[in-house]
């Protein structure tokens, strides 16, 4: 039986999603929990590989399992076997041919800036503390041209395995939520570090975005924002 698992996790203690020998990863912890719950668990696939320190509110996984608890008890069976920083929110049967990554239509991310004048221990590794003044109108204007099909090579490391740099963005906007200023983006696909590089550039030089989308090099864009402000919010199928 193929299952769809929806997860949330605090990425702080993990070296990203993908298994790495000798290092704590989200995938490694999930595989260990699956192996302890089912007779077999194979063909694990994830909607979006998150980097070290990046969080998820709605990560999606597909996996083929045999034996173990009935579907309605899968989340309750897995969660005690997982670190406190990872929770299985739900488990559902997958339709024929479903694949967490290949079946995804789009993925939505949120990047959180914490803009209070003083830091907060509750925001540590949950957002990027940015106490300096920000021009929200300029940020809104910078996000607007991101929507559509563009060349995003300026927003991914120069040394990359990507061969195609064009991506389609469906939504991009900044939202004020109290002391937080959030950048939210929905796209069909992303380049490595794309969202974090967009945020760093918009914060530093919001007026440069339009010309950077013309295929400029990475050196012309701004800083890559730290990973701990980034959240994978949801995946659409």
PDB file of C-alpha atoms in Angstrom:
ATOM      1  CA  UNK A   1       0.000   0.000   0.000  1.00  0.00           C
ATOM      2  CA  UNK A   2       1.296   3.419  -0.915  1.00  0.00           C
ATOM      3  CA  UNK A   3       0.764   6.089   1.743  1.00  0.00           C
ATOM      4  CA  UNK A   4       0.858   9.862   1.623  1.00  0.00           C
ATOM      5  CA  UNK A   5       2.352  11.284   4.820  1.00  0.00           C
ATOM      6  CA  UNK A   6       2.142  14.971   5.687  1.00  0.00           C
ATOM      7  CA  UNK A   7       4.884  16.149   8.059  1.00  0.00           C
ATOM      8  CA  UNK A   8       5.875  19.224   9.968  1.00  0.00           C
ATOM      9  CA  UNK A   9       9.329  19.670  11.432  1.00  0.00           C
ATOM     10  CA  UNK A  10      11.742  22.050  13.050  1.00  0.00           C
ATOM     11  CA  UNK A  11      14.834  21.785  10.882  1.00  0.00           C
ATOM     12  CA  UNK A  12      17.212  23.190  13.513  1.00  0.00           C
ATOM     13  CA  UNK A  13      18.906  19.932  14.638  1.00  0.00           C
ATOM     14  CA  UNK A  14      19.005  18.321  11.190  1.00  0.00           C
ATOM     15  CA  UNK A  15      21.472  18.499   8.319  1.00  0.00           C
ATOM     16  CA  UNK A  16      18.636  18.876   5.867  1.00  0.00           C
ATOM     17  CA  UNK A  17      16.207  16.334   4.493  1.00  0.00           C
ATOM     18  CA  UNK A  18      18.381  13.825   2.649  1.00  0.00           C
ATOM     19  CA  UNK A  19      20.135  10.943   4.398  1.00  0.00           C
ATOM     20  CA  UNK A  20      23.830  11.565   5.093  1.00  0.00           C
ATOM     21  CA  UNK A  21      25.956   8.884   6.784  1.00  0.00           C
ATOM     22  CA  UNK A  22      26.659   9.730  10.401  1.00  0.00           C
ATOM     23  CA  UNK A  23      24.604  12.933  10.402  1.00  0.00           C
ATOM     24  CA  UNK A  24      21.098  13.635  11.723  1.00  0.00           C
ATOM     25  CA  UNK A  25      18.615  14.215   8.877  1.00  0.00           C
ATOM     26  CA  UNK A  26      14.842  14.327   8.609  1.00  0.00           C
ATOM     27  CA  UNK A  27      14.783  11.495   6.088  1.00  0.00           C
ATOM     28  CA  UNK A  28      17.040   9.356   8.261  1.00  0.00           C
ATOM     29  CA  UNK A  29      14.778   9.806  11.286  1.00  0.00           C
ATOM     30  CA  UNK A  30      11.652   9.060   9.245  1.00  0.00           C
ATOM     31  CA  UNK A  31      13.161   5.931   7.676  1.00  0.00           C
ATOM     32  CA  UNK A  32      14.101   4.629  11.126  1.00  0.00           C
ATOM     33  CA  UNK A  33      10.544   5.221  12.376  1.00  0.00           C
ATOM     34  CA  UNK A  34       9.052   3.548   9.307  1.00  0.00           C
ATOM     35  CA  UNK A  35      11.319   0.523   9.667  1.00  0.00           C
ATOM     36  CA  UNK A  36      10.225   0.155  13.279  1.00  0.00           C
ATOM     37  CA  UNK A  37       6.531   0.405  12.406  1.00  0.00           C
ATOM     38  CA  UNK A  38       6.081  -1.609   9.207  1.00  0.00           C
ATOM     39  CA  UNK A  39       7.259  -4.979   7.931  1.00  0.00           C
ATOM     40  CA  UNK A  40       8.685  -3.120   4.943  1.00  0.00           C
ATOM     41  CA  UNK A  41       8.817   0.519   3.794  1.00  0.00           C
ATOM     42  CA  UNK A  42      10.185   1.221   0.319  1.00  0.00           C
ATOM     43  CA  UNK A  43      10.233   3.833  -2.453  1.00  0.00           C
ATOM     44  CA  UNK A  44      10.257   6.794  -0.077  1.00  0.00           C
ATOM     45  CA  UNK A  45       9.878  10.063  -1.997  1.00  0.00           C
ATOM     46  CA  UNK A  46       9.593  13.637  -0.763  1.00  0.00           C
ATOM     47  CA  UNK A  47       7.927  16.671  -2.328  1.00  0.00           C
ATOM     48  CA  UNK A  48      10.819  19.043  -1.651  1.00  0.00           C
ATOM     49  CA  UNK A  49      14.269  18.439  -0.181  1.00  0.00           C
ATOM     50  CA  UNK A  50      14.887  21.046   2.496  1.00  0.00           C
ATOM     51  CA  UNK A  51      18.371  22.274   3.358  1.00  0.00           C
ATOM     52  CA  UNK A  52      20.064  22.189   6.747  1.00  0.00           C
ATOM     53  CA  UNK A  53      18.108  24.289   9.252  1.00  0.00           C
ATOM     54  CA  UNK A  54      15.046  24.787   7.020  1.00  0.00           C
ATOM     55  CA  UNK A  55      11.619  24.009   8.499  1.00  0.00           C
ATOM     56  CA  UNK A  56       8.403  22.501   7.116  1.00  0.00           C
ATOM     57  CA  UNK A  57       4.755  23.033   7.956  1.00  0.00           C
ATOM     58  CA  UNK A  58       3.361  20.754   5.257  1.00  0.00           C
ATOM     59  CA  UNK A  59       6.029  18.496   3.792  1.00  0.00           C
ATOM     60  CA  UNK A  60       4.614  15.581   1.766  1.00  0.00           C
ATOM     61  CA  UNK A  61       6.085  12.084   1.525  1.00  0.00           C
ATOM     62  CA  UNK A  62       4.964   9.016  -0.394  1.00  0.00           C
ATOM     63  CA  UNK A  63       6.066   5.536   0.665  1.00  0.00           C
ATOM     64  CA  UNK A  64       5.112   1.922  -0.067  1.00  0.00           C
ATOM     65  CA  UNK A  65       4.472  -0.045   3.133  1.00  0.00           C
ATOM     66  CA  UNK A  66       3.529  -3.581   4.102  1.00  0.00           C
ATOM     67  CA  UNK A  67       2.206  -4.827   7.429  1.00  0.00           C
ATOM     68  CA  UNK A  68       1.990  -2.465  10.388  1.00  0.00           C
ATOM     69  CA  UNK A  69      -1.005  -0.570  11.754  1.00  0.00           C
ATOM     70  CA  UNK A  70      -4.144   0.377   9.792  1.00  0.00           C
ATOM     71  CA  UNK A  71      -3.960   3.678   7.977  1.00  0.00           C
ATOM     72  CA  UNK A  72      -6.011   5.578  10.542  1.00  0.00           C
ATOM     73  CA  UNK A  73      -3.429   4.706  13.220  1.00  0.00           C
ATOM     74  CA  UNK A  74      -0.259   5.295  11.191  1.00  0.00           C
ATOM     75  CA  UNK A  75       0.434   8.823  12.479  1.00  0.00           C
ATOM     76  CA  UNK A  76      -0.097   7.734  16.094  1.00  0.00           C
ATOM     77  CA  UNK A  77       2.242   4.774  15.569  1.00  0.00           C
ATOM     78  CA  UNK A  78       5.020   6.758  13.894  1.00  0.00           C
ATOM     79  CA  UNK A  79       5.136   9.859  16.104  1.00  0.00           C
ATOM     80  CA  UNK A  80       6.475   8.168  19.278  1.00  0.00           C
ATOM     81  CA  UNK A  81       9.330   6.769  17.174  1.00  0.00           C
ATOM     82  CA  UNK A  82      10.290  10.176  15.779  1.00  0.00           C
ATOM     83  CA  UNK A  83      12.371  12.946  17.382  1.00  0.00           C
ATOM     84  CA  UNK A  84      10.324  15.652  19.081  1.00  0.00           C
ATOM     85  CA  UNK A  85      11.177  18.022  16.212  1.00  0.00           C
ATOM     86  CA  UNK A  86       9.253  15.898  13.654  1.00  0.00           C
ATOM     87  CA  UNK A  87       5.526  15.153  13.604  1.00  0.00           C
ATOM     88  CA  UNK A  88       3.431  13.150  11.161  1.00  0.00           C
ATOM     89  CA  UNK A  89       0.256  15.207  10.807  1.00  0.00           C
ATOM     90  CA  UNK A  90      -1.694  12.736   8.702  1.00  0.00           C
ATOM     91  CA  UNK A  91      -1.505   9.545   6.656  1.00  0.00           C
ATOM     92  CA  UNK A  92      -3.733   8.842   3.671  1.00  0.00           C
ATOM     93  CA  UNK A  93      -3.900   6.205   0.916  1.00  0.00           C
ATOM     94  CA  UNK A  94      -2.260   7.398  -2.298  1.00  0.00           C
ATOM     95  CA  UNK A  95      -4.101   7.325  -5.636  1.00  0.00           C
ATOM     96  CA  UNK A  96      -2.664   5.166  -8.404  1.00  0.00           C
ATOM     97  CA  UNK A  97       0.596   6.537  -9.777  1.00  0.00           C
ATOM     98  CA  UNK A  98       1.044   9.129  -7.033  1.00  0.00           C
ATOM     99  CA  UNK A  99       4.608  10.289  -6.361  1.00  0.00           C
ATOM    100  CA  UNK A 100       5.287  12.977  -3.740  1.00  0.00           C
ATOM    101  CA  UNK A 101       7.747  14.824  -5.957  1.00  0.00           C
ATOM    102  CA  UNK A 102       6.734  14.114  -9.549  1.00  0.00           C
ATOM    103  CA  UNK A 103       3.000  14.550  -8.963  1.00  0.00           C
ATOM    104  CA  UNK A 104       3.380  17.957  -7.301  1.00  0.00           C
ATOM    105  CA  UNK A 105       1.904  20.886  -9.216  1.00  0.00           C
ATOM    106  CA  UNK A 106       3.456  23.605  -7.059  1.00  0.00           C
ATOM    107  CA  UNK A 107       5.143  24.245  -3.712  1.00  0.00           C
ATOM    108  CA  UNK A 108       4.666  27.209  -1.404  1.00  0.00           C
ATOM    109  CA  UNK A 109       7.359  28.625   0.864  1.00  0.00           C
ATOM    110  CA  UNK A 110       7.401  31.335   3.527  1.00  0.00           C
ATOM    111  CA  UNK A 111      10.448  33.292   4.636  1.00  0.00           C
ATOM    112  CA  UNK A 112      10.078  35.048   8.009  1.00  0.00           C
ATOM    113  CA  UNK A 113      11.796  38.253   9.031  1.00  0.00           C
ATOM    114  CA  UNK A 114      11.515  39.173  12.713  1.00  0.00           C
ATOM    115  CA  UNK A 115      11.590  42.960  12.705  1.00  0.00           C
ATOM    116  CA  UNK A 116      11.287  43.882  16.387  1.00  0.00           C
ATOM    117  CA  UNK A 117      13.994  46.227  17.682  1.00  0.00           C
ATOM    118  CA  UNK A 118      15.104  43.623  20.232  1.00  0.00           C
ATOM    119  CA  UNK A 119      15.703  39.908  19.629  1.00  0.00           C
ATOM    120  CA  UNK A 120      13.506  37.188  21.089  1.00  0.00           C
ATOM    121  CA  UNK A 121      14.630  33.808  22.440  1.00  0.00           C
ATOM    122  CA  UNK A 122      11.419  32.375  20.990  1.00  0.00           C
ATOM    123  CA  UNK A 123      12.431  33.449  17.488  1.00  0.00           C
ATOM    124  CA  UNK A 124      15.923  31.957  17.664  1.00  0.00           C
ATOM    125  CA  UNK A 125      16.401  29.677  14.637  1.00  0.00           C
ATOM    126  CA  UNK A 126      12.768  30.329  13.648  1.00  0.00           C
ATOM    127  CA  UNK A 127      13.224  33.602  11.728  1.00  0.00           C
ATOM    128  CA  UNK A 128      15.857  36.069  10.556  1.00  0.00           C
ATOM    129  CA  UNK A 129      16.099  38.873  13.105  1.00  0.00           C
ATOM    130  CA  UNK A 130      16.279  42.076  11.080  1.00  0.00           C
ATOM    131  CA  UNK A 131      15.878  45.144  13.331  1.00  0.00           C
ATOM    132  CA  UNK A 132      16.950  47.679  10.693  1.00  0.00           C
ATOM    133  CA  UNK A 133      14.195  49.715   8.969  1.00  0.00           C
ATOM    134  CA  UNK A 134      12.648  48.142   5.879  1.00  0.00           C
ATOM    135  CA  UNK A 135      10.712  49.841   3.108  1.00  0.00           C
ATOM    136  CA  UNK A 136       7.662  47.622   2.736  1.00  0.00           C
ATOM    137  CA  UNK A 137       6.475  49.437  -0.390  1.00  0.00           C
ATOM    138  CA  UNK A 138       9.845  48.801  -2.041  1.00  0.00           C
ATOM    139  CA  UNK A 139       9.720  45.135  -1.025  1.00  0.00           C
ATOM    140  CA  UNK A 140       6.208  44.796  -2.455  1.00  0.00           C
ATOM    141  CA  UNK A 141       7.364  46.379  -5.690  1.00  0.00           C
ATOM    142  CA  UNK A 142      10.334  43.976  -5.814  1.00  0.00           C
ATOM    143  CA  UNK A 143       8.130  40.913  -5.377  1.00  0.00           C
ATOM    144  CA  UNK A 144       5.663  41.861  -8.096  1.00  0.00           C
ATOM    145  CA  UNK A 145       7.875  41.161 -11.168  1.00  0.00           C
ATOM    146  CA  UNK A 146       8.754  37.695  -9.850  1.00  0.00           C
ATOM    147  CA  UNK A 147       5.368  36.356 -10.943  1.00  0.00           C
ATOM    148  CA  UNK A 148       5.511  34.618 -14.311  1.00  0.00           C
ATOM    149  CA  UNK A 149       8.228  32.750 -16.216  1.00  0.00           C
ATOM    150  CA  UNK A 150      11.757  34.092 -15.632  1.00  0.00           C
ATOM    151  CA  UNK A 151      15.426  33.164 -15.653  1.00  0.00           C
ATOM    152  CA  UNK A 152      16.462  32.852 -11.985  1.00  0.00           C
ATOM    153  CA  UNK A 153      20.144  31.995 -12.449  1.00  0.00           C
ATOM    154  CA  UNK A 154      21.118  35.091 -10.416  1.00  0.00           C
ATOM    155  CA  UNK A 155      19.462  33.458  -7.409  1.00  0.00           C
ATOM    156  CA  UNK A 156      21.226  30.106  -7.237  1.00  0.00           C
ATOM    157  CA  UNK A 157      24.897  29.247  -6.562  1.00  0.00           C
ATOM    158  CA  UNK A 158      27.164  29.781  -9.559  1.00  0.00           C
ATOM    159  CA  UNK A 159      28.479  26.242  -9.174  1.00  0.00           C
ATOM    160  CA  UNK A 160      25.348  24.196  -9.712  1.00  0.00           C
ATOM    161  CA  UNK A 161      24.033  21.017 -11.273  1.00  0.00           C
ATOM    162  CA  UNK A 162      21.067  22.898 -12.722  1.00  0.00           C
ATOM    163  CA  UNK A 163      21.069  23.126 -16.504  1.00  0.00           C
ATOM    164  CA  UNK A 164      17.764  24.983 -16.889  1.00  0.00           C
ATOM    165  CA  UNK A 165      17.318  28.191 -14.881  1.00  0.00           C
ATOM    166  CA  UNK A 166      13.837  29.205 -16.000  1.00  0.00           C
ATOM    167  CA  UNK A 167      11.104  28.753 -13.394  1.00  0.00           C
ATOM    168  CA  UNK A 168       7.430  29.722 -13.247  1.00  0.00           C
ATOM    169  CA  UNK A 169       6.275  31.664 -10.182  1.00  0.00           C
ATOM    170  CA  UNK A 170       2.530  31.740  -9.518  1.00  0.00           C
ATOM    171  CA  UNK A 171       2.494  34.047  -6.483  1.00  0.00           C
ATOM    172  CA  UNK A 172       5.008  36.256  -4.664  1.00  0.00           C
ATOM    173  CA  UNK A 173       4.207  38.827  -1.963  1.00  0.00           C
ATOM    174  CA  UNK A 174       5.287  40.306   1.355  1.00  0.00           C
ATOM    175  CA  UNK A 175       2.843  40.165   4.275  1.00  0.00           C
ATOM    176  CA  UNK A 176       3.054  41.988   7.600  1.00  0.00           C
ATOM    177  CA  UNK A 177       2.018  39.878  10.611  1.00  0.00           C
ATOM    178  CA  UNK A 178       2.763  41.834  13.772  1.00  0.00           C
ATOM    179  CA  UNK A 179       6.526  41.799  14.353  1.00  0.00           C
ATOM    180  CA  UNK A 180       6.976  39.453  11.401  1.00  0.00           C
ATOM    181  CA  UNK A 181       7.399  40.450   7.791  1.00  0.00           C
ATOM    182  CA  UNK A 182       6.866  37.348   5.675  1.00  0.00           C
ATOM    183  CA  UNK A 183       7.774  36.706   2.061  1.00  0.00           C
ATOM    184  CA  UNK A 184       5.493  34.080   0.545  1.00  0.00           C
ATOM    185  CA  UNK A 185       6.020  32.444  -2.816  1.00  0.00           C
ATOM    186  CA  UNK A 186       4.346  29.684  -4.816  1.00  0.00           C
ATOM    187  CA  UNK A 187       6.122  28.225  -7.825  1.00  0.00           C
ATOM    188  CA  UNK A 188       6.069  25.166 -10.037  1.00  0.00           C
ATOM    189  CA  UNK A 189       9.716  24.490  -9.148  1.00  0.00           C
ATOM    190  CA  UNK A 190      12.735  26.123  -7.551  1.00  0.00           C
ATOM    191  CA  UNK A 191      16.479  26.364  -7.945  1.00  0.00           C
ATOM    192  CA  UNK A 192      18.751  25.590  -5.005  1.00  0.00           C
ATOM    193  CA  UNK A 193      18.767  28.497  -2.490  1.00  0.00           C
ATOM    194  CA  UNK A 194      16.410  30.431  -4.800  1.00  0.00           C
ATOM    195  CA  UNK A 195      13.975  31.679  -2.149  1.00  0.00           C
ATOM    196  CA  UNK A 196      16.700  32.621   0.313  1.00  0.00           C
ATOM    197  CA  UNK A 197      18.677  34.452  -2.382  1.00  0.00           C
ATOM    198  CA  UNK A 198      15.575  36.329  -3.475  1.00  0.00           C
ATOM    199  CA  UNK A 199      14.921  37.433   0.095  1.00  0.00           C
ATOM    200  CA  UNK A 200      18.507  38.545   0.678  1.00  0.00           C
ATOM    201  CA  UNK A 201      18.519  40.527  -2.555  1.00  0.00           C
ATOM    202  CA  UNK A 202      15.150  42.170  -1.973  1.00  0.00           C
ATOM    203  CA  UNK A 203      16.206  43.242   1.525  1.00  0.00           C
ATOM    204  CA  UNK A 204      19.517  44.677   0.297  1.00  0.00           C
ATOM    205  CA  UNK A 205      18.592  46.070  -3.124  1.00  0.00           C
ATOM    206  CA  UNK A 206      14.879  45.758  -3.910  1.00  0.00           C
ATOM    207  CA  UNK A 207      15.204  47.859  -7.032  1.00  0.00           C
ATOM    208  CA  UNK A 208      17.553  45.376  -8.692  1.00  0.00           C
ATOM    209  CA  UNK A 209      15.148  42.455  -9.085  1.00  0.00           C
ATOM    210  CA  UNK A 210      13.774  43.218 -12.548  1.00  0.00           C
ATOM    211  CA  UNK A 211      17.171  43.444 -14.236  1.00  0.00           C
ATOM    212  CA  UNK A 212      18.461  40.371 -12.373  1.00  0.00           C
ATOM    213  CA  UNK A 213      15.614  38.331 -13.882  1.00  0.00           C
ATOM    214  CA  UNK A 214      17.180  38.895 -17.297  1.00  0.00           C
ATOM    215  CA  UNK A 215      19.661  36.083 -16.680  1.00  0.00           C
ATOM    216  CA  UNK A 216      22.343  37.995 -14.767  1.00  0.00           C
ATOM    217  CA  UNK A 217      25.041  36.119 -12.843  1.00  0.00           C
ATOM    218  CA  UNK A 218      24.890  35.194  -9.162  1.00  0.00           C
ATOM    219  CA  UNK A 219      27.587  37.737  -8.267  1.00  0.00           C
ATOM    220  CA  UNK A 220      25.254  40.583  -9.245  1.00  0.00           C
ATOM    221  CA  UNK A 221      22.548  39.581  -6.752  1.00  0.00           C
ATOM    222  CA  UNK A 222      22.534  39.971  -2.989  1.00  0.00           C
ATOM    223  CA  UNK A 223      23.207  37.872   0.082  1.00  0.00           C
ATOM    224  CA  UNK A 224      21.618  34.469   0.606  1.00  0.00           C
ATOM    225  CA  UNK A 225      19.353  34.832   3.650  1.00  0.00           C
ATOM    226  CA  UNK A 226      20.019  32.360   6.499  1.00  0.00           C
ATOM    227  CA  UNK A 227      18.188  29.016   6.324  1.00  0.00           C
ATOM    228  CA  UNK A 228      16.369  29.204   9.649  1.00  0.00           C
ATOM    229  CA  UNK A 229      13.819  31.748   8.377  1.00  0.00           C
ATOM    230  CA  UNK A 230      12.569  29.449   5.603  1.00  0.00           C
ATOM    231  CA  UNK A 231       9.505  27.179   5.807  1.00  0.00           C
ATOM    232  CA  UNK A 232       8.023  24.790   3.270  1.00  0.00           C
ATOM    233  CA  UNK A 233       4.373  25.650   3.868  1.00  0.00           C
ATOM    234  CA  UNK A 234       2.426  23.389   1.528  1.00  0.00           C
ATOM    235  CA  UNK A 235       2.453  21.320  -1.648  1.00  0.00           C
ATOM    236  CA  UNK A 236      -0.344  21.372  -4.233  1.00  0.00           C
ATOM    237  CA  UNK A 237      -1.283  18.350  -6.347  1.00  0.00           C
TER     238      UNK A 237
END
